[in-house]
Amino acid sequence: MSKAIAGFSKLTKQEKINWIANEYFTNPAVAVSLLKKYWNNDENLQKLHDEFIENTITNFYLPLGVCPNFNINGREYTIPMAIEESSVVAAASKAAKFWAQRGGFKTMILGTEKIGQVHFIYKGDKQKLTAFFNTIKPKFFTETESITKNMQKRGGGITDIELRDKTESLDNYYQLHATFETKDSMGANFINSCLEQFSKTLKTEALQYTDFTEEEKHIETVMSILSNYVPNCVVRAEVSCPVADLNEGNNIDPQEFAEKFITAVKIAEVEPFRAVTHNKGVMNGIDAVVVATGNDFRAVEAGVHAYASKNGTYSSLSHAKIENGIFTFWMDVPLALGTVGGLTTLHPLVKFSLEMLGNPTAKELMQIVAAAGLAQNFAALRSLTTTGIQQGHMKMHLMNILNQLEANESEKLQTVKHFEQNTVTHAAVVDFIKELRKATASNIETDIL
């Protein structure tokens, strides 16, 4: 039977919840109760969350953790991370402390250029289109002045507009390829507004251009939209120290560790199957800070992975080397971030996170996020090339397993103590809890008798 419903968005919040509970759940009352447990007791705060998106029924929580001891360009940070994966915050914190004792993270902005495009179809002479574009190019700037004036006051705006011929890829396909500086805002709405005006100007001016034939005058705009691929909005993060200082405290020779670490990075540079997982580790750190600061992690993810493929093959974002006895580990990553506008001024925990970071500019936030990504990547590679990834990850995952098994506090304490000296697997934890409960039941029975 179809569960389609007309006018769902017009229902009240409670009506939406009741419909969902009755249509999809065997025990509607339990479903409704669960949703309401996650509502905020502050009605105004809950209303704020409800209005972030349409059809809100409750809040979906992620833990907000912090990583202290990040030294970035000589400044100390405690970095917020919103993420559900159990080992990420611990790993990043450990890497931050490790590098804080070895000079910290060095970061620098390589560029802040954003990109937007008007995609259009033109059927006619290419040379005439080029002449037309050169003639009307100044109008793209003048006819967007009402949109750009406030951004220009802050030092931003439209930096250039190019006509790009893409007809080799698709018949009659051209672009207006525009670049922007958006300062401390991510700039999506600003860019898209400019692009839509470009489209109007393009079509209006084409109709009046006397050198075009009647067919050439009717340019068809397909879409006007920013690009989340920002290869010129890039930040570099780097750590380095003498190889001798890479002592891990686990009986591994520093030179051996450094060489094995570099080999692991080189494998990710040449093997896409490894590179994807390698870069996922980078994004564990990056996404967690991006979410905590109210930025668009989907846009960042898409842009970063495109950047990892910029040379034609998907490859590692990070790189490592030894020169003159110095180990260096670094990464260039594209990050289009904002610290004003959007959720940064609405979400209370986003404002909290930004204040904890010292209310950074967009450039400063780029550097903080990149350092978090590099720290996470270092931590993962250090584990992979020494003890193996599962030892640390499963110990952090242990509490999740115990919560799945509804272990009480006594059971948790005994289990944690047991697995200090034993390998954590899901099956091993289940077996240990079963034995604990069996022993507890036996003791209770003995006491009764």
C-alpha positions in Angstrom: 0.0 0.0 0.0 1.3 3.4 -0.9 2.4 5.7 1.9 2.4 8.8 -0.2 0.9 11.9 1.4 -0.1 15.2 0.0 0.5 18.5 1.8 2.9 17.0 4.3 4.9 20.2 4.7 1.8 22.1 5.7 1.1 19.8 8.7 2.1 20.9 12.1 5.2 19.3 13.7 3.1 17.2 15.9 0.9 16.1 13.0 4.0 15.1 11.0 5.3 13.0 13.9 1.9 11.3 14.5 1.6 10.4 10.8 5.2 9.0 10.7 4.7 7.0 13.9 1.3 5.6 12.8 2.5 4.7 9.3 5.9 3.2 9.9 6.1 1.9 13.5 4.6 -1.1 15.2 4.5 0.9 18.5 3.7 4.5 17.6 3.8 5.7 21.2 7.4 4.5 21.6 8.5 6.2 18.4 6.9 9.5 19.4 8.5 9.3 22.9 11.9 8.7 21.4 11.7 11.7 19.1 10.6 14.0 22.0 13.5 12.9 24.2 15.8 14.7 21.8 13.9 18.0 21.9 15.5 20.8 23.7 13.6 22.0 26.9 14.2 25.6 25.9 11.3 26.2 23.5 13.0 29.1 21.7 16.1 27.1 21.2 14.1 24.2 19.8 12.2 26.5 17.5 15.6 27.8 16.2 16.6 24.2 15.4 13.2 23.4 13.9 13.6 26.3 11.4 17.1 25.3 10.1 15.4 22.9 7.6 11.9 21.9 6.5 9.9 19.0 8.1 11.9 18.9 11.3 10.7 16.3 13.7 13.6 16.2 16.3 17.3 16.9 16.8 19.9 14.3 15.7 22.8 14.6 18.1 26.5 14.2 17.4 29.1 14.3 20.2 31.0 17.6 20.4 34.5 16.8 21.6 37.6 18.9 22.0 41.3 18.4 21.1 43.6 20.4 23.3 47.4 21.1 22.8 47.3 22.1 19.1 50.2 24.4 18.5 49.6 26.1 15.1 52.1 28.8 14.0 53.1 29.3 17.6 49.5 29.8 18.9 47.8 27.3 21.3 44.4 26.0 20.3 41.8 23.7 21.7 39.9 22.5 18.6 36.2 21.5 18.6 35.2 18.3 16.8 31.7 17.1 16.1 31.9 13.5 15.1 30.5 10.0 16.0 33.6 7.9 15.2 35.1 6.7 18.5 38.8 7.0 17.9 39.1 10.3 16.0 39.3 12.8 18.9 41.7 10.7 20.9 44.0 10.1 17.9 44.0 13.8 16.9 44.7 14.8 20.5 47.6 12.4 20.7 49.1 13.7 17.5 48.6 17.3 18.6 50.5 16.7 21.8 53.2 14.8 20.0 53.9 17.7 17.6 53.4 20.4 20.2 56.7 19.1 21.7 58.4 19.2 18.3 57.6 22.7 17.1 53.9 22.4 16.3 52.1 22.8 13.0 53.2 25.3 10.4 50.4 26.5 8.1 50.1 29.0 5.3 47.4 30.1 2.9 48.3 29.5 -0.8 45.1 31.1 -2.2 41.5 32.1 -1.4 39.9 32.2 -4.9 36.4 30.8 -5.3 34.8 29.8 -8.6 31.3 30.1 -10.2 30.1 29.3 -13.7 27.3 30.1 -16.1 26.8 27.1 -18.4 25.2 28.0 -21.7 24.5 26.8 -25.2 25.4 28.9 -28.2 24.9 27.8 -31.7 27.0 29.9 -34.0 30.3 31.4 -34.9 32.9 31.1 -32.1 34.8 34.2 -33.1 31.7 36.3 -33.0 30.9 35.0 -29.5 34.4 35.9 -28.4 34.1 39.4 -29.8 30.6 39.7 -28.1 32.0 38.6 -24.7 34.9 41.1 -24.9 32.4 43.9 -25.7 30.0 43.2 -22.9 32.5 42.0 -20.2 32.4 45.4 -18.3 28.6 45.1 -18.0 28.9 41.9 -16.0 30.7 44.0 -13.3 28.5 47.1 -13.5 25.2 45.2 -13.5 26.1 43.3 -10.3 27.2 46.4 -8.4 24.1 46.2 -6.1 25.1 42.7 -5.2 28.9 43.2 -4.8 29.1 46.7 -3.1 29.0 45.3 0.5 31.5 42.6 -0.4 33.8 45.1 -2.0 33.7 47.2 1.2 35.2 44.2 2.9 37.9 43.8 0.2 36.2 41.1 -1.8 34.1 40.8 -4.9 34.4 39.5 -8.5 38.0 39.1 -9.5 37.7 38.0 -13.1 35.3 36.5 -15.7 36.4 34.4 -18.6 34.7 32.9 -21.6 35.5 29.2 -21.9 34.9 27.1 -25.0 33.9 23.6 -24.0 32.6 22.5 -27.4 35.2 19.7 -27.7 33.5 18.0 -24.7 29.9 18.9 -25.6 28.4 20.4 -28.8 27.7 24.1 -28.5 28.6 24.2 -24.8 30.3 27.3 -23.4 30.9 28.8 -19.9 31.3 32.1 -18.2 34.0 31.1 -15.7 34.1 33.6 -12.9 36.4 33.9 -9.9 35.6 35.6 -6.6 37.0 36.7 -3.3 34.5 36.4 -0.5 36.7 37.2 2.6 35.3 35.7 5.8 32.1 34.3 4.3 31.9 31.0 2.4 30.1 33.1 -0.2 27.7 30.6 -1.8 24.7 32.9 -1.9 26.8 35.9 -3.0 28.4 33.9 -5.8 25.1 32.4 -7.0 23.4 35.8 -7.0 26.2 37.3 -9.2 26.0 34.3 -11.6 22.3 34.6 -12.1 22.8 38.3 -12.9 25.5 37.4 -15.4 23.1 35.0 -17.1 20.5 37.8 -17.4 23.1 40.2 -18.8 24.4 37.6 -21.2 21.0 36.8 -22.7 19.7 40.4 -22.8 22.9 41.7 -24.5 22.9 38.9 -27.0 19.4 39.8 -28.2 20.7 43.3 -28.9 24.1 42.4 -30.5 23.8 43.3 -34.2 26.6 41.0 -35.4 24.7 37.9 -34.3 22.4 36.1 -36.6 18.8 35.6 -35.3 19.8 32.1 -34.1 23.0 33.3 -32.5 21.1 35.9 -30.5 19.1 33.2 -28.6 21.7 32.0 -26.1 20.3 29.3 -23.9 21.5 29.4 -20.3 21.4 25.9 -18.8 22.4 26.8 -15.2 24.3 29.3 -13.1 26.0 27.9 -10.0 29.1 28.1 -7.9 31.7 25.2 -8.0 32.7 23.4 -4.9 36.0 22.6 -6.6 38.3 25.3 -5.5 41.9 24.4 -6.6 43.0 27.9 -5.9 41.5 28.2 -2.4 44.2 26.1 -0.7 46.0 25.9 2.6 49.2 24.1 3.4 49.8 22.4 6.8 53.2 20.9 7.7 55.1 19.3 10.6 58.8 18.6 10.8 61.5 17.6 13.2 64.9 15.7 13.2 64.4 12.1 12.5 66.0 11.3 15.9 63.1 13.0 17.6 60.6 10.6 16.2 61.0 8.3 19.2 57.7 6.6 19.8 58.4 5.1 23.2 57.7 1.6 21.9 61.1 0.3 21.0 60.9 1.3 17.3 64.0 2.9 15.9 63.2 6.5 14.7 64.9 6.1 11.4 63.1 2.8 10.7 59.8 4.4 11.7 60.3 7.5 9.5 61.2 5.3 6.4 58.3 3.0 6.9 56.0 6.0 7.4 57.2 7.6 4.2 56.7 4.3 2.3 53.1 4.2 3.6 52.5 7.7 2.2 54.1 6.8 -1.1 51.8 3.8 -1.4 48.9 6.1 -1.0 50.4 8.4 -3.7 50.4 5.6 -6.3 47.6 3.2 -5.2 44.0 4.7 -5.5 42.5 1.9 -3.4 44.8 2.9 -0.5 44.6 6.6 -1.3 40.8 6.7 -0.7 41.1 5.2 2.8 44.2 7.3 3.5 42.3 10.5 2.6 39.3 9.4 4.5 41.5 9.6 7.6 42.5 13.1 6.7 38.8 14.0 6.3 38.0 12.4 9.8 39.9 15.4 11.2 38.7 18.0 8.7 35.0 17.2 8.6 34.7 17.1 12.4 36.0 20.7 12.7 34.0 21.8 9.6 30.8 20.5 11.2 31.6 22.0 14.6 32.1 25.4 13.0 28.9 25.4 11.0 30.4 24.9 7.5 29.3 22.7 4.7 31.2 19.4 5.0 29.6 17.9 1.9 31.0 20.8 -0.2 34.4 20.4 1.4 34.5 16.6 0.9 33.5 17.0 -2.8 36.2 19.6 -3.4 38.9 17.8 -1.6 38.4 14.5 -3.4 38.4 16.4 -6.8 41.6 18.0 -5.8 43.1 14.6 -4.9 42.4 13.6 -8.5 43.7 16.8 -10.2 46.6 15.0 -11.9 44.4 12.4 -13.5 44.6 9.7 -10.8 43.2 9.7 -7.3 46.1 10.1 -5.0 47.2 11.0 -1.4 46.6 14.5 -0.1 49.6 14.3 2.2 53.3 13.7 1.5 56.4 13.0 3.5 60.2 13.1 3.0 63.6 13.0 4.8 66.1 15.6 3.8 69.4 16.3 5.7 68.2 14.3 8.7 64.8 16.2 8.9 61.5 14.4 8.6 58.8 16.5 7.0 55.1 15.6 6.7 52.8 18.0 4.8 49.5 18.5 3.0 47.9 21.0 0.6 44.2 20.9 0.8 41.4 23.1 -0.7 39.1 24.5 1.9 36.3 27.1 1.1 35.2 28.0 4.6 33.4 30.9 6.3 33.2 32.4 9.7 30.3 34.8 9.1 26.8 34.2 7.7 24.9 30.9 7.6 24.8 28.8 10.8 27.8 30.7 12.2 25.5 33.4 13.6 22.5 31.1 14.3 23.6 27.8 15.9 24.6 28.3 19.5 27.2 25.6 19.5 28.8 26.8 16.3 29.1 30.3 18.0 30.6 28.5 21.0 33.1 26.6 18.8 34.2 29.7 17.0 34.7 31.7 20.2 36.7 28.8 21.7 39.0 29.1 18.6 39.3 32.9 19.2 36.7 33.9 16.6 39.1 33.2 13.6 38.9 34.8 10.2 38.1 32.5 7.3 41.9 32.2 6.5 42.7 31.3 10.1 39.9 28.7 10.2 41.3 27.2 7.0 44.7 26.7 8.8 43.1 25.3 11.9 41.1 22.8 9.9 44.1 21.7 7.8 46.2 21.1 10.9 43.4 18.9 12.4 43.3 16.9 9.1 47.1 16.5 9.1 47.2 15.5 12.7 44.5 12.8 12.1 46.4 11.5 9.1 49.7 11.3 11.1 47.9 9.5 13.9 46.4 6.9 11.6 49.7 6.3 9.7 51.7 6.0 13.0 49.3 3.3 14.2 49.2 1.5 10.8 53.0 1.4 10.6 53.6 0.4 14.2 51.0 -1.4 16.4 48.3 -1.6 13.7 45.1 0.4 13.5 42.8 -2.0 15.3 44.5 -2.0 18.7 43.8 1.7 19.4 40.6 1.9 17.5 38.9 -1.1 19.1 39.9 0.0 22.6 38.1 3.3 21.8 35.2 1.4 20.3 34.9 -0.8 23.4 32.5 1.6 25.2 30.2 1.5 22.2 30.1 -2.3 22.3 29.4 -2.2 26.0 26.6 0.3 25.5 25.1 -2.0 22.8 25.1 -4.8 25.3 23.5 -2.5 28.0 26.3 -3.2 30.4 26.0 -1.7 33.8 28.8 0.4 35.5 30.3 -2.6 37.3 30.4 -4.7 34.1 32.0 -1.8 32.2 34.7 -1.4 34.8 35.6 -5.1 34.8 35.5 -5.3 31.0 37.8 -2.3 30.5 40.3 -3.7 33.1 40.2 -7.1 31.3 40.9 -5.6 27.9 43.8 -3.6 29.0 45.8 -6.7 28.5 43.7 -8.5 25.9 42.7 -7.9 22.2 39.4 -6.1 21.8 37.0 -7.7 19.3 33.2 -7.6 19.3 33.0 -11.3 19.8 35.5 -11.2 22.7 33.6 -8.5 24.5 30.3 -10.4 24.1 31.8 -13.6 25.4 33.4 -11.7 28.4 30.1 -10.0 29.3 28.3 -13.4 29.1 30.7 -15.0 31.5 30.5 -12.0 33.9 26.7 -12.3 33.9 26.8 -16.0 34.3 29.1 -15.7 37.3 26.9 -12.9 38.8 23.8 -15.0 38.4 25.5 -18.0 40.0 26.6 -15.9 43.0 23.1 -14.6 43.4 21.7 -18.1 43.3 24.3 -19.2 45.9 23.4 -16.3 48.2 19.7 -17.2 48.0 20.4 -20.8 48.9 
